[in-house]
GROMACS .gro file of C-alpha atoms in nm:
model
  214
    1MET     CA    1   8.132   6.345  10.660
    2SER     CA    2   7.762   6.262  10.628
    3GLU     CA    3   7.565   6.294  10.306
    4MET     CA    4   7.366   6.579  10.459
    5ASN     CA    5   7.678   6.773  10.557
    6ARG     CA    6   7.827   6.727  10.211
    7HIS     CA    7   7.514   6.886  10.067
    8SER     CA    8   7.459   7.151  10.331
    9GLY     CA    9   7.716   7.397  10.454
   10LEU     CA   10   7.434   7.557  10.656
   11GLU     CA   11   7.450   7.481  11.026
   12LEU     CA   12   7.129   7.614  11.180
   13GLN     CA   13   7.091   7.617  11.557
   14GLN     CA   14   6.745   7.772  11.526
   15PRO     CA   15   6.505   7.606  11.278
   16VAL     CA   16   6.403   7.932  11.111
   17VAL     CA   17   6.511   8.111  10.793
   18ALA     CA   18   6.386   8.469  10.771
   19ILE     CA   19   6.263   8.593  10.434
   20LEU     CA   20   6.236   8.966  10.369
   21ARG     CA   21   6.084   9.100  10.049
   22GLY     CA   22   6.045   9.469   9.968
   23VAL     CA   23   6.224   9.582  10.285
   24LYS     CA   24   6.388   9.923  10.285
   25ALA     CA   25   6.765   9.936  10.307
   26ASP     CA   26   6.786  10.137  10.629
   27LEU     CA   27   6.542   9.907  10.807
   28PHE     CA   28   6.726   9.599  10.686
   29ALA     CA   29   7.063   9.730  10.801
   30ALA     CA   30   6.924   9.812  11.146
   31LEU     CA   31   6.730   9.487  11.186
   32LEU     CA   32   6.994   9.240  11.070
   33PRO     CA   33   7.241   9.265  11.362
   34ARG     CA   34   6.959   9.276  11.618
   35ALA     CA   35   6.797   8.967  11.466
   36PHE     CA   36   7.122   8.773  11.469
   37ALA     CA   37   7.187   8.878  11.829
   38ALA     CA   38   6.838   8.756  11.923
   39GLY     CA   39   6.922   8.406  11.799
   40LEU     CA   40   6.827   8.400  11.432
   41ASP     CA   41   7.085   8.214  11.223
   42ALA     CA   42   6.985   8.287  10.863
   43MET     CA   43   6.823   8.579  10.687
   44GLU     CA   44   6.737   8.607  10.321
   45VAL     CA   45   6.647   8.918  10.125
   46THR     CA   46   6.480   8.850   9.791
   47LEU     CA   47   6.654   8.960   9.474
   48ASN     CA   48   6.340   9.139   9.353
   49THR     CA   49   6.363   9.372   9.653
   50PRO     CA   50   6.488   9.711   9.526
   51GLY     CA   51   6.856   9.744   9.613
   52ALA     CA   52   6.888   9.386   9.738
   53LEU     CA   53   7.239   9.338   9.604
   54GLU     CA   54   7.359   9.661   9.760
   55MET     CA   55   7.197   9.571  10.094
   56VAL     CA   56   7.375   9.238  10.111
   57ALA     CA   57   7.707   9.381   9.997
   58GLY     CA   58   7.685   9.651  10.263
   59CYS     CA   59   7.584   9.421  10.548
   60ARG     CA   60   7.795   9.118  10.460
   61PRO     CA   61   8.113   9.233  10.642
   62GLY     CA   62   7.921   9.263  10.970
   63VAL     CA   63   7.766   8.916  10.968
   64PRO     CA   64   7.885   8.730  11.282
   65ALA     CA   65   8.055   8.393  11.260
   66GLY     CA   66   7.804   8.112  11.238
   67LYS     CA   67   7.534   8.337  11.089
   68TYR     CA   68   7.420   8.349  10.727
   69LEU     CA   69   7.302   8.630  10.499
   70GLY     CA   70   7.156   8.511  10.171
   71ILE     CA   71   6.966   8.621   9.865
   72GLY     CA   72   6.644   8.457   9.752
   73THR     CA   73   6.421   8.448   9.445
   74ILE     CA   74   6.718   8.331   9.240
   75ARG     CA   75   6.556   8.197   8.926
   76ASN     CA   76   6.847   8.138   8.689
   77LEU     CA   77   7.224   8.123   8.657
   78ALA     CA   78   7.268   8.492   8.576
   79GLU     CA   79   7.089   8.590   8.896
   80ALA     CA   80   7.293   8.339   9.095
   81GLU     CA   81   7.613   8.495   8.965
   82GLN     CA   82   7.492   8.843   9.060
   83ALA     CA   83   7.399   8.727   9.410
   84VAL     CA   84   7.731   8.557   9.478
   85ALA     CA   85   7.920   8.858   9.346
   86GLY     CA   86   7.714   9.069   9.587
   87GLY     CA   87   7.828   8.864   9.884
   88ALA     CA   88   7.541   8.620   9.935
   89MET     CA   89   7.637   8.342  10.176
   90PHE     CA   90   7.357   8.119  10.050
   91LEU     CA   91   7.107   8.124   9.765
   92VAL     CA   92   6.736   8.040   9.769
   93THR     CA   93   6.541   7.955   9.457
   94PRO     CA   94   6.167   7.921   9.389
   95ASN     CA   95   6.236   7.663   9.117
   96LEU     CA   96   6.467   7.376   9.029
   97ASP     CA   97   6.748   7.485   8.796
   98PRO     CA   98   7.045   7.244   8.800
   99ALA     CA   99   7.274   7.514   8.661
  100VAL     CA  100   7.214   7.729   8.970
  101ILE     CA  101   7.292   7.436   9.202
  102GLU     CA  102   7.608   7.350   9.010
  103TYR     CA  103   7.725   7.710   9.019
  104GLY     CA  104   7.657   7.742   9.391
  105ARG     CA  105   7.855   7.428   9.463
  106SER     CA  106   8.143   7.550   9.248
  107GLN     CA  107   8.153   7.868   9.457
  108GLN     CA  108   8.099   7.682   9.787
  109VAL     CA  109   7.774   7.874   9.837
  110PRO     CA  110   7.486   7.652   9.958
  111VAL     CA  111   7.168   7.659   9.753
  112ILE     CA  112   6.825   7.602   9.906
  113VAL     CA  113   6.628   7.481   9.607
  114GLY     CA  114   6.258   7.530   9.547
  115ALA     CA  115   6.055   7.219   9.468
  116LEU     CA  116   5.700   7.096   9.517
  117THR     CA  117   5.635   6.748   9.383
  118PRO     CA  118   5.811   6.434   9.510
  119THR     CA  119   6.002   6.411   9.181
  120GLU     CA  120   6.122   6.771   9.212
  121VAL     CA  121   6.216   6.727   9.578
  122TYR     CA  122   6.433   6.427   9.501
  123GLY     CA  123   6.576   6.588   9.188
  124ALA     CA  124   6.682   6.897   9.385
  125TRP     CA  125   6.854   6.688   9.654
  126ALA     CA  126   7.022   6.458   9.402
  127ALA     CA  127   7.161   6.764   9.222
  128GLY     CA  128   7.325   6.889   9.541
  129ALA     CA  129   7.077   7.120   9.714
  130ALA     CA  130   7.171   7.221  10.069
  131MET     CA  131   6.804   7.197  10.163
  132VAL     CA  132   6.487   7.163   9.963
  133LYS     CA  133   6.243   7.450   9.991
  134VAL     CA  134   5.892   7.305   9.961
  135PHE     CA  135   5.698   7.589   9.802
  136PRO     CA  136   5.417   7.682   9.813
  137CYS     CA  137   5.370   7.438  10.100
  138GLY     CA  138   5.055   7.582  10.251
  139ALA     CA  139   4.866   7.534   9.926
  140MET     CA  140   4.953   7.163   9.932
  141GLY     CA  141   4.810   7.095  10.275
  142GLY     CA  142   5.075   7.240  10.503
  143ALA     CA  143   5.233   7.022  10.768
  144GLY     CA  144   5.052   6.714  10.644
  145TYR     CA  145   5.228   6.743  10.310
  146ILE     CA  146   5.567   6.764  10.480
  147ARG     CA  147   5.483   6.454  10.680
  148ASP     CA  148   5.390   6.270  10.360
  149LEU     CA  149   5.714   6.374  10.187
  150ARG     CA  150   5.918   6.265  10.487
  151GLY     CA  151   5.792   5.910  10.440
  152PRO     CA  152   6.008   5.829  10.138
  153PHE     CA  153   6.251   6.121  10.180
  154ASP     CA  154   6.345   6.095  10.546
  155ARG     CA  155   6.709   6.192  10.478
  156ILE     CA  156   6.628   6.508  10.282
  157PRO     CA  157   6.615   6.832  10.489
  158LEU     CA  158   6.292   7.010  10.397
  159LEU     CA  159   6.223   7.382  10.439
  160PRO     CA  160   5.851   7.457  10.403
  161VAL     CA  161   5.774   7.807  10.276
  162GLY     CA  162   5.430   7.956  10.221
  163GLY     CA  163   5.167   7.929  10.491
  164VAL     CA  164   5.417   7.928  10.778
  165SER     CA  165   5.316   8.144  11.073
  166HIS     CA  166   5.351   8.168  11.450
  167ASP     CA  167   5.056   7.928  11.480
  168THR     CA  168   5.160   7.674  11.216
  169ALA     CA  169   5.540   7.661  11.257
  170PRO     CA  170   5.542   7.401  11.540
  171ALA     CA  171   5.328   7.165  11.332
  172TYR     CA  172   5.569   7.189  11.039
  173LEU     CA  173   5.863   7.110  11.264
  174ALA     CA  174   5.677   6.825  11.433
  175ALA     CA  175   5.605   6.684  11.087
  176GLY     CA  176   5.979   6.658  11.024
  177ALA     CA  177   6.077   6.986  10.857
  178ARG     CA  178   6.445   7.072  10.912
  179ALA     CA  179   6.348   7.438  10.944
  180VAL     CA  180   6.076   7.677  10.832
  181GLY     CA  181   6.103   7.975  10.598
  182VAL     CA  182   5.903   8.271  10.726
  183GLY     CA  183   5.830   8.610  10.580
  184ALA     CA  184   5.693   8.925  10.740
  185SER     CA  185   5.500   8.733  11.007
  186LEU     CA  186   5.832   8.644  11.172
  187PHE     CA  187   5.888   9.005  11.273
  188GLY     CA  188   5.529   9.127  11.256
  189LYS     CA  189   5.398   9.316  10.957
  190LYS     CA  190   5.307   9.623  11.158
  191ALA     CA  191   5.652   9.640  11.316
  192LEU     CA  192   5.814   9.629  10.972
  193VAL     CA  193   5.579   9.888  10.826
  194ASP     CA  194   5.633  10.121  11.122
  195GLY     CA  195   6.008  10.057  11.132
  196ASP     CA  196   5.977   9.953  11.496
  197ILE     CA  197   6.295   9.747  11.542
  198ASP     CA  198   6.234   9.680  11.912
  199LEU     CA  199   5.891   9.533  11.841
  200ALA     CA  200   6.022   9.337  11.542
  201VAL     CA  201   6.292   9.177  11.758
  202ALA     CA  202   6.043   9.103  12.036
  203ASN     CA  203   5.818   8.929  11.783
  204LEU     CA  204   6.115   8.734  11.649
  205LYS     CA  205   6.205   8.610  11.997
  206LYS     CA  206   5.846   8.496  12.055
  207PHE     CA  207   5.854   8.308  11.724
  208LEU     CA  208   6.182   8.136  11.807
  209ARG     CA  209   6.052   8.032  12.148
  210ARG     CA  210   5.738   7.898  11.984
  211CYS     CA  211   5.949   7.682  11.753
  212GLN     CA  212   6.140   7.539  12.048
  213THR     CA  213   5.843   7.468  12.274
  214GLY     CA  214   5.566   7.393  12.025
   0.00000   0.00000   0.00000
């Protein structure tokens, strides 16, 4: 087994992780199966979304094989424990907390760990992160920063978050990102506000095609 597979546990066919913050429970429950059917492999709802734990617990039994439903904005061990108890299949943090990584590994739940500087990126990977979430990436120069990090850290799977859009995603992937983390722009803000699932899925499909073709 490779070093990356020992760390990971996340097998993504599409290089996109969806991030939903502040989404309503009924919209999330309706969107999740449609998004997975459209090709998305991983969706995260942030813990500071009202009712996030209940959303994940309710939707977890319906997640298809090979797909992942996770909880993000996990800042400490207590939150990690809540998320795993709620059924999270992976955790995403905005910061580097070794206790969260250790707990995730003990529960066989992959942790995508937030980091920014080269020292933090390597520290997260050395501690057992499944992937390293480079955040906020856009503020550090975007795809160029990923390319610079990939110089010394070519074996570390990087997930840029912050500043990723339909227009910038191909550049991040071309720079060597393993995948991109995308918020409301993945589905379209208007579609989410209006609760238009058909439009949200159409926007998702366009985004996924964009990531494949550049």
